[in-house]
Structures are given as structure tokens and as C-alpha cells.
Coordinates of C-alpha atoms in Angstrom, one line a residue:
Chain X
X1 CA 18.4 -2.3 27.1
X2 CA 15.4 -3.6 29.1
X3 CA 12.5 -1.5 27.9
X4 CA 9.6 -3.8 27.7
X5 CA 9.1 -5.6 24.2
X6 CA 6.1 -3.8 22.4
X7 CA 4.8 -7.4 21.7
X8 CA 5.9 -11.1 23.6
X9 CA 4.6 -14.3 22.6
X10 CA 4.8 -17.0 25.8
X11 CA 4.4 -20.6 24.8
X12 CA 1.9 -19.6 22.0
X13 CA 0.0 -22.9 20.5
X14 CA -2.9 -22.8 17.8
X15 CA -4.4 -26.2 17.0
X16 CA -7.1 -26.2 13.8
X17 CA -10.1 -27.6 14.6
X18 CA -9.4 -30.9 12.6
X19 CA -6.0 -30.7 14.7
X20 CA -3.4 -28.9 12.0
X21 CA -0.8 -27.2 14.4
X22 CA -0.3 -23.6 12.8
X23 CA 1.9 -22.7 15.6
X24 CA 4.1 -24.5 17.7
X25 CA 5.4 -22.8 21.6
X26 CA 6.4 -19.9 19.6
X27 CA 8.4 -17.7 22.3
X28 CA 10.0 -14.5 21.6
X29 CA 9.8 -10.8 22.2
X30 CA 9.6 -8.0 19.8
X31 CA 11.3 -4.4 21.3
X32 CA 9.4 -1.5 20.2
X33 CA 10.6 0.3 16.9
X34 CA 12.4 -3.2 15.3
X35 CA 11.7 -4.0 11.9
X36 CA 11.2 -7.6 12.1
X37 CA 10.8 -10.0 8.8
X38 CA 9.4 -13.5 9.1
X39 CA 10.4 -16.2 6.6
X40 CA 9.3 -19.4 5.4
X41 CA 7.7 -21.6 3.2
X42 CA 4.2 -21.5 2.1
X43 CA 2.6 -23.1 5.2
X44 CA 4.8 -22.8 7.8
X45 CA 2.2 -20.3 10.1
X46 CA 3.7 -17.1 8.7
X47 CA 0.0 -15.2 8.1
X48 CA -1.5 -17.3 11.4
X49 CA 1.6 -15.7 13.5
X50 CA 0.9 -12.5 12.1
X51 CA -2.8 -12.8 13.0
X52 CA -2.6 -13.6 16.3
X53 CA -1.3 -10.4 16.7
X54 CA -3.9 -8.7 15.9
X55 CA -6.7 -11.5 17.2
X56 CA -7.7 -11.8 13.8
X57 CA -7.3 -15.8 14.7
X58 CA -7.3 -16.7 18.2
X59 CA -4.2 -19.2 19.7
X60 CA -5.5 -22.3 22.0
X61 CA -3.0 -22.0 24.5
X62 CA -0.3 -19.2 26.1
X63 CA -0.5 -15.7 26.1
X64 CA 0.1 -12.9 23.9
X65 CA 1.1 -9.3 25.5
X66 CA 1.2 -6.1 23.5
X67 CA 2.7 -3.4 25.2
X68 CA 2.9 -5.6 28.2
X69 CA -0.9 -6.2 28.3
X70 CA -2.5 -9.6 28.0
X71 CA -5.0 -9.6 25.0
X72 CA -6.7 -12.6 25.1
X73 CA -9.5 -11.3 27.2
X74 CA -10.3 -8.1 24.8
X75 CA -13.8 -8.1 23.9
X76 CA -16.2 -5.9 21.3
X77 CA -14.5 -2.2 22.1
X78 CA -11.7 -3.2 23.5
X79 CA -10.6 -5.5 20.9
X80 CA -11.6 -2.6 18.5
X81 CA -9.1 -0.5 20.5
X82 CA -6.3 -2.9 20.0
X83 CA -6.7 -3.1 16.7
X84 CA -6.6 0.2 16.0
X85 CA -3.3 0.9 17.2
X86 CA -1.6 -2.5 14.7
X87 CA -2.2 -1.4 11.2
X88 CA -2.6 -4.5 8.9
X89 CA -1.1 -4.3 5.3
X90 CA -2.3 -7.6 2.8
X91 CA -1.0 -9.5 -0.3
X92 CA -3.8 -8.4 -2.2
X93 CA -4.2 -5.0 -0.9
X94 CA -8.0 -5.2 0.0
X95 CA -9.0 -2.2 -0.9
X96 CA -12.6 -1.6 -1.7
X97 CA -12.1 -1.2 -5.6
X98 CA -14.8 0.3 -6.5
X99 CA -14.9 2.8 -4.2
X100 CA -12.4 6.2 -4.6
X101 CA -8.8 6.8 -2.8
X102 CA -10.1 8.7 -0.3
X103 CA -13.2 7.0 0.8
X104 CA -10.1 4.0 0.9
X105 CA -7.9 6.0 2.9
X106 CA -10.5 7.1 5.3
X107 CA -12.1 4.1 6.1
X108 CA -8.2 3.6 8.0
X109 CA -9.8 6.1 9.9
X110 CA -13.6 4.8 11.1
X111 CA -12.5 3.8 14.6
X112 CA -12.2 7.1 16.1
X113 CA -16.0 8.0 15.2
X114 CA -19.2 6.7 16.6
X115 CA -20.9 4.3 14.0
X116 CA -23.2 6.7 12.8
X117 CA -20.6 9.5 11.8
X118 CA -18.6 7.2 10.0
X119 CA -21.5 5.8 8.1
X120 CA -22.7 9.3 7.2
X121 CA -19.4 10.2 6.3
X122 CA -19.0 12.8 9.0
X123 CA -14.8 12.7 8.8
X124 CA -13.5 16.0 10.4
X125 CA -11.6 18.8 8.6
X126 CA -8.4 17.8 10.2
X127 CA -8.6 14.3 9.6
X128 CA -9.4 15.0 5.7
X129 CA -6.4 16.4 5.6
X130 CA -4.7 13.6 7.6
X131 CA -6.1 11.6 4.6
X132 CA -4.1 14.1 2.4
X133 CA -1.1 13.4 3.9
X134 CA -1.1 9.9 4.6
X135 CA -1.2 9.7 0.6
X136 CA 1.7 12.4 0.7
X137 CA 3.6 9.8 2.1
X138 CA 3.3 7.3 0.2
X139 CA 3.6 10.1 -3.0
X140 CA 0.2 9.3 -4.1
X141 CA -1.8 12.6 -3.6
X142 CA -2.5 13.0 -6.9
X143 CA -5.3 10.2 -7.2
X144 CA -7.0 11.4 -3.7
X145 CA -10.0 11.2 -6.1
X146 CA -9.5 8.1 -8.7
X147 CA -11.5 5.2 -7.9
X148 CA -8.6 2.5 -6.1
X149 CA -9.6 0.2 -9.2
X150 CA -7.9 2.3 -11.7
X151 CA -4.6 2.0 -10.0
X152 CA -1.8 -0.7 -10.6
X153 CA -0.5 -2.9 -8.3
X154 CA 2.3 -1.1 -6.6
X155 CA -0.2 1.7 -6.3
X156 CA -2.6 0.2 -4.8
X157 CA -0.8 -1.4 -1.6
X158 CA 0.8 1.9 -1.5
X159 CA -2.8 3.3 -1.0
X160 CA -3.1 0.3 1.5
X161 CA -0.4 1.8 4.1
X162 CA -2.0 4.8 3.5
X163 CA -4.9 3.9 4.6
X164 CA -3.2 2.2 7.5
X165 CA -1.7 5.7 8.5
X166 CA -5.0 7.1 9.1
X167 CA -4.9 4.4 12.2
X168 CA -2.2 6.2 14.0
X169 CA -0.9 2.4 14.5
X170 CA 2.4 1.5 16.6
X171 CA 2.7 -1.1 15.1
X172 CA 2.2 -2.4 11.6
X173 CA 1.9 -6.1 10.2
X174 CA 2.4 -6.7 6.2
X175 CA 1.5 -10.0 5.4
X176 CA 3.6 -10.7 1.9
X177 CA 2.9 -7.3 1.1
X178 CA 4.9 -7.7 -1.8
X179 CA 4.1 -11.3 -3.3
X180 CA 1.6 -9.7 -6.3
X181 CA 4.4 -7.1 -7.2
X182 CA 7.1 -6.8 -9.8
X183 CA 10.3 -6.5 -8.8
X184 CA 10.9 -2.5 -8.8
X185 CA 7.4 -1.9 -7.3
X186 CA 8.4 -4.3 -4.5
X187 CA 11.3 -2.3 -3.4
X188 CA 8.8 1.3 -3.4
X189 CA 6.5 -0.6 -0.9
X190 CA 9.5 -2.1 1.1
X191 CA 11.3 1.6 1.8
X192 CA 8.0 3.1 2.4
X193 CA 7.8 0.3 4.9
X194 CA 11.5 0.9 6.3
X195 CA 10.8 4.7 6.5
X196 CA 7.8 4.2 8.2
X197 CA 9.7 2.3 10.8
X198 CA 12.6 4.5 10.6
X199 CA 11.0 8.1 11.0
X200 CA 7.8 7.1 12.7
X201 CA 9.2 4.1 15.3
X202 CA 6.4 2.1 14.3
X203 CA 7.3 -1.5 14.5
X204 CA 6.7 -3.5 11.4
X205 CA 6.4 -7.2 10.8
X206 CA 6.6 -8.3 7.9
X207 CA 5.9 -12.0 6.2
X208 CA 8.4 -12.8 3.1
X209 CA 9.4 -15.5 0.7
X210 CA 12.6 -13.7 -0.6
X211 CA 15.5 -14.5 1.7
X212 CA 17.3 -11.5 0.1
X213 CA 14.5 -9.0 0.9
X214 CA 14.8 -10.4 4.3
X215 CA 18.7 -9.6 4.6
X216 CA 18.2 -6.1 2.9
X217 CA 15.4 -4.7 5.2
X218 CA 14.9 -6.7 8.3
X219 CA 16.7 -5.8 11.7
X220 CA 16.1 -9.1 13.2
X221 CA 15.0 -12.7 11.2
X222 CA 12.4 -15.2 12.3
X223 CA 12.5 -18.3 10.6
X224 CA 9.4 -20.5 10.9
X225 CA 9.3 -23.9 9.8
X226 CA 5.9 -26.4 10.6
X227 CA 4.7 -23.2 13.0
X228 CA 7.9 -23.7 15.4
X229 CA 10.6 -20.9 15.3
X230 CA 13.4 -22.5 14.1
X231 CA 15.7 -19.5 13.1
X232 CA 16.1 -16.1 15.1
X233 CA 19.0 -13.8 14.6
X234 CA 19.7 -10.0 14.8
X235 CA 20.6 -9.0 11.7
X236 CA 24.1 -8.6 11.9
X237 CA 24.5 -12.3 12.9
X238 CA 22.4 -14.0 10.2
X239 CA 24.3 -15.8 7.3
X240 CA 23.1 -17.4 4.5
X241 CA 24.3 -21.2 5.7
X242 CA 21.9 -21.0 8.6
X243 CA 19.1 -18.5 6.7
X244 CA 18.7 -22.1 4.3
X245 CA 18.0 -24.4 6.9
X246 CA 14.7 -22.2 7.5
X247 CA 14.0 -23.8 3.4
X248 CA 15.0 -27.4 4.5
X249 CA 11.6 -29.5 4.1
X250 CA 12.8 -31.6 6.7
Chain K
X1 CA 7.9 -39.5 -19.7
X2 CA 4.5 -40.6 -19.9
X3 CA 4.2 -42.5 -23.6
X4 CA 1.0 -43.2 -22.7
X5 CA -2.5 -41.7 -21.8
X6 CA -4.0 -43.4 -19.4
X7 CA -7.0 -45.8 -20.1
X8 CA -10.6 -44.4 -19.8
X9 CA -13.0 -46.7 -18.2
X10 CA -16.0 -48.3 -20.3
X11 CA -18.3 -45.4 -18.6
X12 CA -16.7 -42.8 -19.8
X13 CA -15.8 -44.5 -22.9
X14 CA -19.2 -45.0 -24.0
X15 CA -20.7 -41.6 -22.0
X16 CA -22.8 -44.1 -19.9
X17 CA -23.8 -41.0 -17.8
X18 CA -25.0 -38.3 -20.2
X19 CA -26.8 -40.6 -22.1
X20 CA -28.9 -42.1 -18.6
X21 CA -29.4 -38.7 -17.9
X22 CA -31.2 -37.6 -21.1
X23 CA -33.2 -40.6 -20.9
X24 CA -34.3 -40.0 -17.7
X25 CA -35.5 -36.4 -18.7
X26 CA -37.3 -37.6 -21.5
X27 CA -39.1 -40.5 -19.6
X28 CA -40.2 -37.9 -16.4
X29 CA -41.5 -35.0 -19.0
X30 CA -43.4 -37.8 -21.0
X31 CA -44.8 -39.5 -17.8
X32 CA -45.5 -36.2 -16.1
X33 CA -47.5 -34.8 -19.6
X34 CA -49.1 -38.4 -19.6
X35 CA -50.4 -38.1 -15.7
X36 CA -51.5 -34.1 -16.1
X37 CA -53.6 -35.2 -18.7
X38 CA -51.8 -32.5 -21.2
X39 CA -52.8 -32.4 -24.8
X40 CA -49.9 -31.6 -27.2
X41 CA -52.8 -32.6 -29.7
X42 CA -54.9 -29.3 -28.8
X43 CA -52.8 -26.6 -29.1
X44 CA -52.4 -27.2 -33.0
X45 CA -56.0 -28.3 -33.3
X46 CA -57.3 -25.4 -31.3
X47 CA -54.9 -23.1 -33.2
X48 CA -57.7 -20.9 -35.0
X49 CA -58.9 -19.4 -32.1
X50 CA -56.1 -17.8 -31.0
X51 CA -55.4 -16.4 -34.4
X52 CA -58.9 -15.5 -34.6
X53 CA -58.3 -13.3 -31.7
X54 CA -55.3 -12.3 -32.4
X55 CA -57.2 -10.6 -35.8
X56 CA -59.7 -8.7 -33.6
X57 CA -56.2 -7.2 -31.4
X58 CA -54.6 -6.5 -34.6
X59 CA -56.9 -2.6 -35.2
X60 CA -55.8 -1.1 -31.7
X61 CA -58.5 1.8 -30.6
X62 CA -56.1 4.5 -30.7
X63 CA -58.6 7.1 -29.3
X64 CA -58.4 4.9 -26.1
X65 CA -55.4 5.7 -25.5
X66 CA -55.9 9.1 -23.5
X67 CA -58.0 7.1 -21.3
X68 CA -55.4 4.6 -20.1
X69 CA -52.7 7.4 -19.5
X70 CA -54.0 8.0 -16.0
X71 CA -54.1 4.4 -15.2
X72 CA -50.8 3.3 -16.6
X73 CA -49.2 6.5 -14.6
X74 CA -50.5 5.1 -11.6
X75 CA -49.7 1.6 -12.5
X76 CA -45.6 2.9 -13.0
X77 CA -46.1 4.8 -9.2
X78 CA -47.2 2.0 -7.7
X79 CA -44.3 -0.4 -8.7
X80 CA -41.6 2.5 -8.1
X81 CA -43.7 2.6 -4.7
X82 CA -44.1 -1.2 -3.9
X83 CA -40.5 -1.8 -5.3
X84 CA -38.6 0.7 -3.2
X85 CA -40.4 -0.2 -0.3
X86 CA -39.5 -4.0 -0.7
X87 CA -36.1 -3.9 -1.9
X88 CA -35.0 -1.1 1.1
X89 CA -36.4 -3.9 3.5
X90 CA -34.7 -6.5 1.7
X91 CA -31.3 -4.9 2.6
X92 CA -31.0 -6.0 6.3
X93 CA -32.6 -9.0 5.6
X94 CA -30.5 -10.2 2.8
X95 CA -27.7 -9.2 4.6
X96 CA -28.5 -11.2 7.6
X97 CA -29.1 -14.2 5.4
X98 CA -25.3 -14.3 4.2
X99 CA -23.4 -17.2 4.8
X100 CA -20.0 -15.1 4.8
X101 CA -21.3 -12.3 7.0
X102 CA -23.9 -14.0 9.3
X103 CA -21.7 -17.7 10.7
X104 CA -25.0 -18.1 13.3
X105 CA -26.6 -20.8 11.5
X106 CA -29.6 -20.5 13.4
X107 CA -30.0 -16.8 13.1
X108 CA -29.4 -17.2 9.2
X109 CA -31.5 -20.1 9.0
X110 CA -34.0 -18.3 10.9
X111 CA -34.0 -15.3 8.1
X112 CA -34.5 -17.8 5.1
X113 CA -37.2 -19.2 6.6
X114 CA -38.8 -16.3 6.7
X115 CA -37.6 -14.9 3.4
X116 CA -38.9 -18.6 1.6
X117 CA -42.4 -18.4 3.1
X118 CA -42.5 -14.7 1.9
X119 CA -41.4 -16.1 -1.7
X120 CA -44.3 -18.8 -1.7
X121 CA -47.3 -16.8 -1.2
X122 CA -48.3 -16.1 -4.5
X123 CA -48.7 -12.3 -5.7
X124 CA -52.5 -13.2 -6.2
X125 CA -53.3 -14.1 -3.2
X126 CA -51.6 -11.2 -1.4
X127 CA -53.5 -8.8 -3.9
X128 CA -56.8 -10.7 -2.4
X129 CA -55.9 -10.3 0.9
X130 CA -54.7 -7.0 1.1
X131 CA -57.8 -5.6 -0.9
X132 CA -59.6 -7.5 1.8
X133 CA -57.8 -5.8 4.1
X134 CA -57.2 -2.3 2.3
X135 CA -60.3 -2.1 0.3
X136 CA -60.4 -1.8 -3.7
X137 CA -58.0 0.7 -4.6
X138 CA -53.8 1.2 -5.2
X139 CA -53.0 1.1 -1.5
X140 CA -53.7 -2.6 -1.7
X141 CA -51.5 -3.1 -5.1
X142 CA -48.4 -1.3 -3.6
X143 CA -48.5 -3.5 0.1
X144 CA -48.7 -6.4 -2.7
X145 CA -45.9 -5.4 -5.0
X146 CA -43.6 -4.5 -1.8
X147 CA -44.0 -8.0 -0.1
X148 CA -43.5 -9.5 -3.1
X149 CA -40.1 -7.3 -4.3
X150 CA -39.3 -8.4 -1.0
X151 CA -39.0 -12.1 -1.1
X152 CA -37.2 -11.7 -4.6
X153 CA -35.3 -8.8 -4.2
X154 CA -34.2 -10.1 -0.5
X155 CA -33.0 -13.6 -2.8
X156 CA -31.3 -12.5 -5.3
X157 CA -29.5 -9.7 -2.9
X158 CA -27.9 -12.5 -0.5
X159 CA -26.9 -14.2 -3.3
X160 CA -25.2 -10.9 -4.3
X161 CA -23.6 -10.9 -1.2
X162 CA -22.3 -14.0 -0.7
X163 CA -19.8 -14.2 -4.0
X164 CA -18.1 -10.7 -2.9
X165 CA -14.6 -10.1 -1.8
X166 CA -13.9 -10.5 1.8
X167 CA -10.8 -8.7 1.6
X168 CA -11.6 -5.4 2.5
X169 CA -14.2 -7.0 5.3
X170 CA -10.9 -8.5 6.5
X171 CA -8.5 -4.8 6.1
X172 CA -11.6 -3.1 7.9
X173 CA -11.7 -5.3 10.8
X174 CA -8.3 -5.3 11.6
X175 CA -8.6 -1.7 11.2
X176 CA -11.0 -1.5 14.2
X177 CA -14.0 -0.9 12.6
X178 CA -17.3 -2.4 13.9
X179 CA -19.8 -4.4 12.2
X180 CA -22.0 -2.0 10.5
X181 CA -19.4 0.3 9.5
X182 CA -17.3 -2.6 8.0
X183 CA -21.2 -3.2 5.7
X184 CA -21.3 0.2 4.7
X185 CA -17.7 0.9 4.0
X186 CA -16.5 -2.9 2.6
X187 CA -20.0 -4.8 1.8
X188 CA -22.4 -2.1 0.2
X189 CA -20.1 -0.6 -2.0
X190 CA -19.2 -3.9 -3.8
X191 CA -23.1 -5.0 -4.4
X192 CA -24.1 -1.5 -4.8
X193 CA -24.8 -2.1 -8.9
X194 CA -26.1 -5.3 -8.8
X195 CA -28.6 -4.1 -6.6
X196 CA -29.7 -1.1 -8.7
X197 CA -29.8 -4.0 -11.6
X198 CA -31.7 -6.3 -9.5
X199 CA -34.0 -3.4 -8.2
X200 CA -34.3 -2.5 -12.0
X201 CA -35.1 -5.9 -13.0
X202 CA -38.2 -6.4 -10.4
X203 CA -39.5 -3.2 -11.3
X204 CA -39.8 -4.4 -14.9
X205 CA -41.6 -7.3 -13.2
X206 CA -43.4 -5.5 -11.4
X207 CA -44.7 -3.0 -14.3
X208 CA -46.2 -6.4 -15.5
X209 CA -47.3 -8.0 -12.3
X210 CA -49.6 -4.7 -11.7
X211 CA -51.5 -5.0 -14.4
X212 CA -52.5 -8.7 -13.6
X213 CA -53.4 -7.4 -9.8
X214 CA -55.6 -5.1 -11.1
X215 CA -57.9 -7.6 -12.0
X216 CA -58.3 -8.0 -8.4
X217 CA -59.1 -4.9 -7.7
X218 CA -55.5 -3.3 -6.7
X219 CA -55.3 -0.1 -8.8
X220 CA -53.5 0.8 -11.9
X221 CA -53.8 -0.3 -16.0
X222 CA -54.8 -3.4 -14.9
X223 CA -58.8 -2.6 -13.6
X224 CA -59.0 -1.0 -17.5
X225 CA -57.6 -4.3 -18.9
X226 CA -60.0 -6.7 -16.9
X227 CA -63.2 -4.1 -18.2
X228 CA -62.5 -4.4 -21.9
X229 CA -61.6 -8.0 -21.9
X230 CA -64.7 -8.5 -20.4
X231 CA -66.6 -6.0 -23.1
X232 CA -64.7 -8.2 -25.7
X233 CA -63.4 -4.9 -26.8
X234 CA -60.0 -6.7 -28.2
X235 CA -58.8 -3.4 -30.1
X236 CA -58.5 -1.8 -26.8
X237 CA -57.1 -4.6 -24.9
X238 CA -54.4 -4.0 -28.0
X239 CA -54.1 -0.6 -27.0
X240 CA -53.3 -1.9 -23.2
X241 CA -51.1 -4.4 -24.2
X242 CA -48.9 -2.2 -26.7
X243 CA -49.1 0.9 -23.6
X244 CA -47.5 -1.6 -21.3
X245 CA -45.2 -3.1 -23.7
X246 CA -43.6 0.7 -24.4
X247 CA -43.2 1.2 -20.2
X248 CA -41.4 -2.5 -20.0
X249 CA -39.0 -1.0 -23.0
X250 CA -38.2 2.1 -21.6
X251 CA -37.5 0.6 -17.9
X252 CA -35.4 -2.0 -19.6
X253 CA -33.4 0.7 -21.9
X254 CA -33.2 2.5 -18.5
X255 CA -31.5 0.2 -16.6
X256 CA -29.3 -1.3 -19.5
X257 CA -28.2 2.4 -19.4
X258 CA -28.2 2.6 -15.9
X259 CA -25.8 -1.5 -15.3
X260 CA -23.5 0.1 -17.9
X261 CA -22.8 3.7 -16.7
X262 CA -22.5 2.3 -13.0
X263 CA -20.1 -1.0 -13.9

């Protein structure tokens, strides 16, 4: 099994400008299609990891590759292009409230159009109903037309991955998707997650406090402690002993 | 267990800072009265004049009212006019005077520039010039009222801007979308009814400002309001007055209707 990993971080370092370190040498590969969960405490360069992914914060040293292509050089369209194809899911959903469902939903969708056609609106028949079904997925067709504001919680995250659908994205990062949910609602975005991964082979990364989250959906477990990896285990190998040290404060 | 509160120190004990403050307010408005050469004195001694005209406002020439119709229709137009011109300019601007969306210091710094010297030219003075310029007439009042909406509206709008959520700025970008398309989808639609207040709001203003500009020469109610002042015709300045004052109320009931229906 030596398909090349969908995403591979080499020597990754990111240095704040009044010299934090968010991330320490981070190396690892992530195959295409794993569902991957990445623990640790508040602070340890969960959400910067996750965003270097996606260049939404840049690393000062090593290289990132997504589908073995360096992406450090992308630029204007080209970093556009890349981030079309990694969907981003966020702790507090970020949809536009007062805007409807499916101006939400297909807003996923703007960077397939020129500027112009997505600012006027100009969203084709087919991708409409794209927008239709991306909310049939997440079993919230019914509110296509309810402004995202009137939703709950739950709701609207799931509107969130719906919205991330419209990308066509291979891969998906959910940064605590689930930290401003109640318990039951956690576990609808979590399979619609899993089932994304499962029927679609989109490879999802997902950021989590809960250890036991971790154990029930993740294929493989990053710990990260001070932005080093200090815990990495397939699934079947993690156990709870080890899964604590991630916790340790020192 | 704390069994104790900690000690305040004498400065907050005895509110050593409130109380400086208040006496430095008090000492700068007497001072600055005392330098201007204001007389409190006068406005109670001179007091009988102004009731005295207040008397000759208080039998408003009704029959004038068919007169001022015309006027106070074109005074309304021309705000509508100058305000929508201003406050559609004042979009771009204000938007590239946001700290969260513009991080170019120079290029934001560059737009407030601007945006403050348009602010400190006073209406008058752009009525003066642009009748200069555009001759007597409402063409002059409605390049006044624009530049002027401008500066304000442009003012308040960033302001607007700059408390919104950037959370859907941030989904929308890592969506792929490009600058103006992450505006229009994630900016616009959270300021979009504080700008129809704030567009509201200087029209009111402007409903009053035209009426001073006419005295200039720039159109509207306001050339009808500078003739019968000068007449001494007070019961028709009455009539102007109360005309205007119905036109203020009914934008202002307007747009109360208009903030709730679109919160």
C-alpha cells in the first residue's frame, strides 16, 4: 500500500511573529480517503495545523504537498484552485445569518463562476439542484428557503457541510466542528462526517477535545502537544494509557 | 479561602479620578465661555424677542401652502437624488477604509484622508461653490447634498463594517472565492440594514440641510424660506417650517418602519 498520501507535511515549522511556535517539525502523511482526528488541548496548534492545509496561515519553514504537489508557491487563482478542492467546516459554523439556506449553500459553490456571475447570482440549473441535494444529505431540504439564522445549532453546521458539498472537495477539514453542540447533535454532524468519508472517499480531518469521539470515529490519532506531534497511532493500536499522555501539561 | 477583600488604594477610596475629571470639565467650559466672550446673561435678558417672534409664527398663512408644494417636492427629490448618489459612492470607499478588510495601512490611510477632508468642507461652502460652478438652480443643491452624504454616509458605513463577523469572510475564502465575491456574499449581506438605516438617517438630514442651501441659491423649499424671512412674512415662514417638519416625520416613521421590517 504505497499510493501517494493525499496530504504530507515535511519538517513543517510556523513561528508567530513575536516568536510563539504553533507548530513544531510536524512530519507525517495522510493516505487518501483516512478519516483522521487530531487531539489536544486548547493551544497545542490544532486549528494552525489544520490551516496550513488549506494556506489559510502560512508555515515559515518545510513544505506541505497535497496530492503530491508543493503548495507553498500557489498564488491568486491557483491558491483559489486549491482551496476549492479542501472544504473547510468551523466551530461556529460561519454562515452568513442573515442570508437564506440556499444563498448559504451556494456560496460553497462561487468558485466555479467568473466574479461577475456569482455576484449577479447567475448559479446554473444543475448546480441549483446540486444545492438541493447537498442539503438532502445532510436531511435538511426542507429549510432550502429559511433564513440560516432561524436554525439551531446542529442545523446550522449541518447547513455548513452542505455548503461545503457544493465545493466538490477531496478533502474536508472540521475544525471542532462540534465544540458549540449538545451532545446528540454532536453525534448527527459526526456520522454525516464519517459517511461523507465513507461513501464519498473524501478525507476528513478533524480537530477534537473529546478523547472518546476520537476513539469512536477516527481511523488514525494525531496527538499534538506545544505544536509537536507527540502521539500517532492507527486506530486499532491506540489505547487509552498512551491517548492521556497527549493531556499531560508537561 | 479568601476571608478577606483586598484593600483599595486611597485613589479609589476617595474616587480621586472622577472627581479631577469633573473639575476639569467645569474649569475648560467656564474658561472657554469666559475667552469667547459668551453671555449666559443675554439669552434670558434678550428673551422677549424671541417670543415676540415666535407670536408673529404662531397664525401660519395656510393659503400659502399650495405655493410651497412645488418647492418642498423638489426639495424631497433632490435629497433622494444627492443621497443616493453619495451613499452608492460611499460603498467602495467605506469598504476600502476597513481595518478588517483592507490590512494596507497606506492604502486605508490613503482613503480616510480623503474621506476626512470631504467631511470638513462645510455644506455651505459646497452649495457656494457648486452654484458658482452650476449656476442658481437644483443641479447645484444635489452635487452639494451627494458630496456631503458622502463623507457621512462613507463614515458611519466603515464603521459598520469594521464590527461585523468575519466568520463567513473566513468560510468563503477557504471556499475559494475571491475578494469581491467574498464582499458580496459575506460583507454586504451583514451591513445591508444598517446601511438602509444610515442612508435613511442622512436623508432626514438632508431634508433639512436643503432647505438651509436654498438660501444660497441651490433649489428647493429653501429659496421660498429665504424670500419671506426677508418680507418679515413670519406666518409663512410658519407655514415652511411646519411643511418641513411633516416631510422629516414621515421619513423618520418610514425608516423606523423600514430598521424594524428589515432587522
Amino acid at each position: 500500500m504505497e499510493a501517494t498520501p493525499i496530504i504530507s507535511f515535511k519538517h513543517v515549522n510556523k513561528i508567530y511573529e513575536n516568536g510563539t511556535v504553533g507548530l513544531k517539525d510536524i512530519n507525517f502523511d495522510i493516505p487518501r480517503g483516512e478519516f483522521l482526528v487530531v487531539v489536544g488541548l486548547s493551544g497545542a496548534g490544532k486549528s494552525t495545523l489544520l490551516r496550513t492545509i488549506n494556506r489559510m496561515h502560512e508555515i515559515t519553514s518545510g513544505e506541505i504537498r497535497i496530492e503530491d504537489e508543493p503548495i507553498d508557491q500557489y498564488k491568486g487563482r491557483a491558491l483559489r484552485l486549491l482551496r476549492r478542492k479542501i472544504g473547510m467546516i468551523f466551530q461556529n459554523f460561519n454562515l452568513v445569518k442573515r442570508s437564506s439556506v440556499a444563498k448559504n449553500v451556494l456560496s460553497g459553490r462561487v468558485s466555479y463562476y467568473p466574479t461577475w456571475k456569482s455576484i449577479l447570482g447567475l448559479f446554473s440549473a444543475v448546480d441549483r439542484q446540486k444545492a438541493v441535494q447537498s442539503l438532502q444529505r445532510v436531511s435538511l431540504a426542507e429549510k432550502f428557503y429559511a433564513r440560516a439564522d432561524e436554525l439551531s445549532g446542529g442545523q446550522q453546521q449541518r447547513v455548513a457541510i452542505a455548503r461545503t458539498l457544493m465545493q466538490d472537495p477531496k478533502i474536508i477539514l472540521a475544525d471542532e466542528p462540534i465544540a458549540s453542540l449538545d451532545p446528540l447533535t454532536t453525534k448527527t454532524v459526526m456520522d454525516i462526517l464519517k459517511r461523507l468519508n465513507q461513501e464519498d472517499g473524501i478525507t476528513v480531518i478533524v480537530n477534537l477535545h473529546s478523547v472518546a469521539l476520537a476513539r469512536e470515529y477516527a481511523d488514525r490519532i494525531v496527538g499534538l502537544r506545544a505544536g509537536e506531534v507527540v502521539y500517532d497511532q492507527q486506530i486499532a493500536d491506540v489505547t487509552e494509557t498512551d491517548l492521556n499522555r497527549v493531556y499531560q501539561t508537561v | 479561602m479568601i476571608t478577606q477583600i483586598p484593600r483599595r488604594p486611597w485613589t479609589q477610596r476617595w474616587h480621586v479620578k472622577p472627581i479631577a475629571w469633573t473639575i476639569l470639565i467645569v474649569v475648560l467650559l467656564v474658561t472657554s465661555s469666559h475667552m469667547t466672550g459668551v453671555d449666559v446673561a443675554m439669552f434670558f435678558t434678550n428673551f422677549g424677542q424671541f417670543t415676540d417672534l415666535l407670536m408673529r409664527m404662531s397664525q401660519p398663512a395656510w393659503d400659502y401652502l399650495p405655493v410651497i408644494i412645488r418647492p418642498l417636492y423638489e426639495t424631497i427629490q433632490m435629497a433622494i437624488l444627492g443621497t443616493t448618489i453619495g451613499a452608492a459612492l460611499a460603498i467602495p470607499f467605506s469598504v476600502l477604509a476597513a481595518s478588517n478588510l483592507v490590512h494596507n495601512r497606506w492604502l486605508r490611510g490613503g482613503i480616510r484622508l480623503v474621506l476626512d477632508l470631504v467631511r470638513t468642507l462645510p455644506d455651505l461652502l459646497l452649495a457656494a461653490i457648486f452654484v458658482a460652478i452650476f449656476g442658481i438652480g437644483s443641479t447645484a443643491g444635489v452635487v452639494t447634498l451627494a458630496i456631503f452624504s458622502f463623507g457621512m454616509v462613507s463614515k458611519l458605513f466603515y464603521e459598520v463594517i469594521e464590527t461585523i463577523d468575519m466568520g463567513p469572510l473566513e468560510a468563503l475564502e477557504s471556499a475559494g472565492a475571491n475578494q469581491l465575491t467574498i464582499i458580496w456574499y459575506a460583507v454586504l449581506p451583514q451591513i445591508l440594514n444598517q446601511f438602509v438605516s444610515y442612508f435613511l438617517y442622512t436623508l432626514e438630514i438632508n431634508v433639512r440641510a436643503s432647505t438651509v442651501l436654498g438660501y444660497l441659491g441651490a433649489g428647493g423649499i429653501g429659496v421660498f424660506l429665504q424670500r419671506s424671512l426677508n418680507e418679515f412674512n413670519y406666518s409663512q415662514t410658519a407655514v415652511i417650517i411646519l411643511a418641513t417638519l411633516v416631510v422629516v416625520m414621515v421619513i423618520d416613521g418610514v425608516s423606523n418602519h423600514l430598521r424594524r421590517v428589515l432587522l
